[in-house]
Coordinates of C-alpha atoms in Angstrom, one line a residue:
M16 CA 71.0 72.4 43.1
R17 CA 73.5 74.2 45.6
S18 CA 73.6 77.2 43.3
C19 CA 69.8 77.4 43.1
F20 CA 69.8 77.2 46.9
L21 CA 72.3 79.9 47.3
S22 CA 70.4 82.1 45.1
I23 CA 67.3 81.9 47.2
W24 CA 69.2 82.2 50.3
S25 CA 70.7 85.6 48.8
V26 CA 67.0 86.9 48.2
I27 CA 65.8 85.7 51.8
D28 CA 69.0 87.0 53.5
P29 CA 68.0 90.8 53.6
F30 CA 64.4 89.9 55.2
Y31 CA 66.4 87.7 57.8
Y32 CA 68.5 90.6 58.5
F33 CA 65.8 93.0 58.9
F34 CA 63.5 90.8 61.1
S35 CA 66.0 89.3 63.2
R36 CA 67.1 93.1 64.4
L37 CA 70.7 92.5 63.5
T38 CA 73.0 95.2 62.8
L39 CA 76.2 95.6 60.7
I40 CA 79.1 96.5 62.8
D41 CA 81.2 97.8 59.8
R42 CA 79.9 99.7 56.8
S43 CA 83.1 99.2 54.9
Q44 CA 82.0 95.3 54.8
S45 CA 85.4 93.9 56.1
S46 CA 83.6 92.5 59.2
I47 CA 81.8 89.1 59.0
F48 CA 79.9 89.9 62.0
R49 CA 76.2 91.1 62.4
V50 CA 75.1 91.4 65.9
R51 CA 72.3 92.4 68.0
L52 CA 71.7 93.0 72.0
T53 CA 70.2 89.9 73.6
R54 CA 69.7 88.9 77.2
Y55 CA 71.0 85.7 78.1
K56 CA 68.6 82.8 78.8
G57 CA 71.1 79.7 79.7
I58 CA 72.5 78.4 82.6
D59 CA 75.1 80.3 84.5
V60 CA 78.6 80.4 83.0
V61 CA 81.8 81.3 84.6
L62 CA 84.5 82.3 82.3
S63 CA 88.1 81.7 82.7
D64 CA 88.8 85.6 83.3
G65 CA 86.0 85.2 86.3
T66 CA 83.2 86.9 84.6
M67 CA 79.8 85.4 85.6
I68 CA 77.4 85.3 82.8
R69 CA 73.9 84.9 84.2
K70 CA 70.3 84.8 83.1
N71 CA 69.2 88.0 81.8
D72 CA 72.8 89.6 81.3
V73 CA 73.0 91.8 78.4
L74 CA 75.2 90.4 75.8
I75 CA 76.1 91.2 72.2
K76 CA 75.0 88.1 70.2
I77 CA 77.3 87.6 67.0
H78 CA 76.2 86.2 63.8
L79 CA 78.5 85.1 61.1
H80 CA 77.2 86.7 57.8
N81 CA 76.9 83.2 56.3
I82 CA 75.8 84.3 52.9
K83 CA 78.7 86.6 52.3
L84 CA 81.2 84.0 53.6
I85 CA 79.6 81.1 51.5
K86 CA 79.9 83.2 48.3
E87 CA 83.3 84.1 49.1
L88 CA 84.3 80.5 49.9
R89 CA 82.5 78.5 47.4
N90 CA 85.2 77.8 45.1
I91 CA 87.6 76.7 47.6
E92 CA 87.6 72.8 47.6
S93 CA 89.7 72.2 50.7
A94 CA 87.8 72.4 54.2
V95 CA 91.4 73.2 55.8
R96 CA 91.6 76.3 53.5
R97 CA 88.0 77.5 54.1
G98 CA 88.7 77.0 57.9
I99 CA 92.0 79.2 57.6
L100 CA 90.0 81.8 55.8
I101 CA 87.3 82.0 58.1
Y102 CA 89.5 82.3 60.9
Q103 CA 91.7 85.0 59.1
K104 CA 88.3 87.0 58.5
T105 CA 87.3 86.5 62.1
C106 CA 90.7 88.0 63.4
I107 CA 90.1 91.1 61.3
S108 CA 86.6 91.2 62.5
M109 CA 87.4 91.2 66.1
P110 CA 88.9 94.5 66.7
I111 CA 85.8 95.9 64.7
L112 CA 83.6 94.2 67.1
A113 CA 85.6 95.6 70.2
E114 CA 85.3 99.1 68.9
Y115 CA 81.8 98.8 68.0
I116 CA 80.9 97.7 71.8
Q117 CA 83.3 100.2 73.3
N118 CA 81.2 103.1 71.4
H119 CA 77.8 101.4 71.9
R120 CA 75.3 103.5 74.0
K121 CA 74.7 100.5 76.4
A122 CA 78.5 99.5 76.5
D123 CA 78.3 99.7 80.4
Q124 CA 75.4 97.2 80.6
I125 CA 77.1 94.8 78.0
K126 CA 79.0 92.0 79.9
G127 CA 80.3 90.0 76.8
I128 CA 79.6 88.4 73.6
I129 CA 78.0 85.0 72.8
G130 CA 77.6 83.3 69.6
I131 CA 76.6 79.6 68.7
T132 CA 78.1 77.9 66.0
T133 CA 79.5 74.5 64.9
L134 CA 82.7 76.2 64.2
H135 CA 84.2 75.9 67.8
K136 CA 87.6 74.2 67.0
G137 CA 90.3 76.6 67.7
V138 CA 88.3 79.4 69.2
E139 CA 90.5 79.6 72.3
R140 CA 93.3 81.3 69.9
L141 CA 90.6 84.1 69.3
G142 CA 89.9 84.5 73.2
F143 CA 86.5 82.5 73.3
E144 CA 85.4 80.1 75.4
A145 CA 83.4 77.0 73.9
V146 CA 80.4 75.8 76.2
E147 CA 77.7 73.2 75.0
P148 CA 74.3 74.3 75.5
A149 CA 72.7 72.5 78.4
N150 CA 69.2 72.2 77.0
R151 CA 69.1 69.2 74.4
F152 CA 66.1 70.4 72.7
Y153 CA 67.9 73.7 72.0
R154 CA 71.0 71.7 70.8
M155 CA 68.9 69.4 68.6
F156 CA 67.2 72.9 67.1
K157 CA 70.5 74.5 66.5
K158 CA 71.7 71.2 64.8
L159 CA 68.7 71.5 62.4
T160 CA 69.3 74.9 61.6
Q161 CA 72.9 74.4 60.7
I162 CA 71.7 71.7 58.1
P163 CA 71.5 74.4 55.2
I164 CA 74.8 76.1 55.9
L165 CA 76.5 72.7 56.0
Y166 CA 75.1 71.5 52.9
L167 CA 76.3 74.7 50.9
T168 CA 79.6 74.6 52.6
S169 CA 80.6 70.8 52.6
T170 CA 81.5 69.0 49.7
Q171 CA 80.6 65.6 51.3
F172 CA 77.5 66.5 53.5
S173 CA 75.9 63.9 55.9
F174 CA 73.1 64.2 58.1
R175 CA 75.0 61.6 60.4
K176 CA 78.0 64.0 60.4
I177 CA 76.5 67.1 61.6
P178 CA 78.9 68.7 64.5
P179 CA 77.3 69.7 67.7
S180 CA 76.9 73.4 68.1
H181 CA 78.7 75.4 71.0
Y182 CA 78.2 78.6 72.7
L183 CA 81.1 80.9 72.2
F184 CA 81.6 83.3 75.0
I185 CA 84.2 86.3 75.6
S186 CA 84.1 88.8 78.2
K187 CA 83.8 92.4 77.2
E188 CA 87.2 93.2 79.2
K189 CA 89.1 90.2 77.6
L190 CA 87.7 91.7 74.2
F191 CA 89.0 95.1 75.0
N192 CA 92.2 93.6 76.4
S193 CA 92.9 91.6 73.4
Y194 CA 91.6 93.6 70.4
L195 CA 91.5 97.4 71.2
Q196 CA 94.5 99.4 70.6
K197 CA 96.0 100.8 73.7

């Protein structure tokens, strides 16, 4: 069943990529991020470095390339080992993301990076800050959209154990200071 679902997702993913206006940040395929510009629509957030994210601020929204990750990790049984590999791939992708933003035509307008994920444990080591979305309907919507990913990646999937999604934020300055070569 999982392999059938994975095959269907592999066919659908290019269409999702096209219609969601995502951009690959690295043609060599070493990055696990696909991104797009977005305007923030949530409540005001003050990051630890003092950066204030307000409604309509321009952010880069990051998306994990889930189908790529799932294919690479599908034969790994240990959830801990899968988590470590995702962390390592994210570490490799962060400098690529910083360089992408630095060279972006709207770099001066971009205030930071946002993502939303259930994988929010340990993100502080990468420089991100996790914030739970304020809107409960949005939290429920994100929980529902995570079901296919969790089903494909978890050996013991349970509807009752779907972790809550969190926004991940990092300011552009913090990203540059942490990941760009000086």
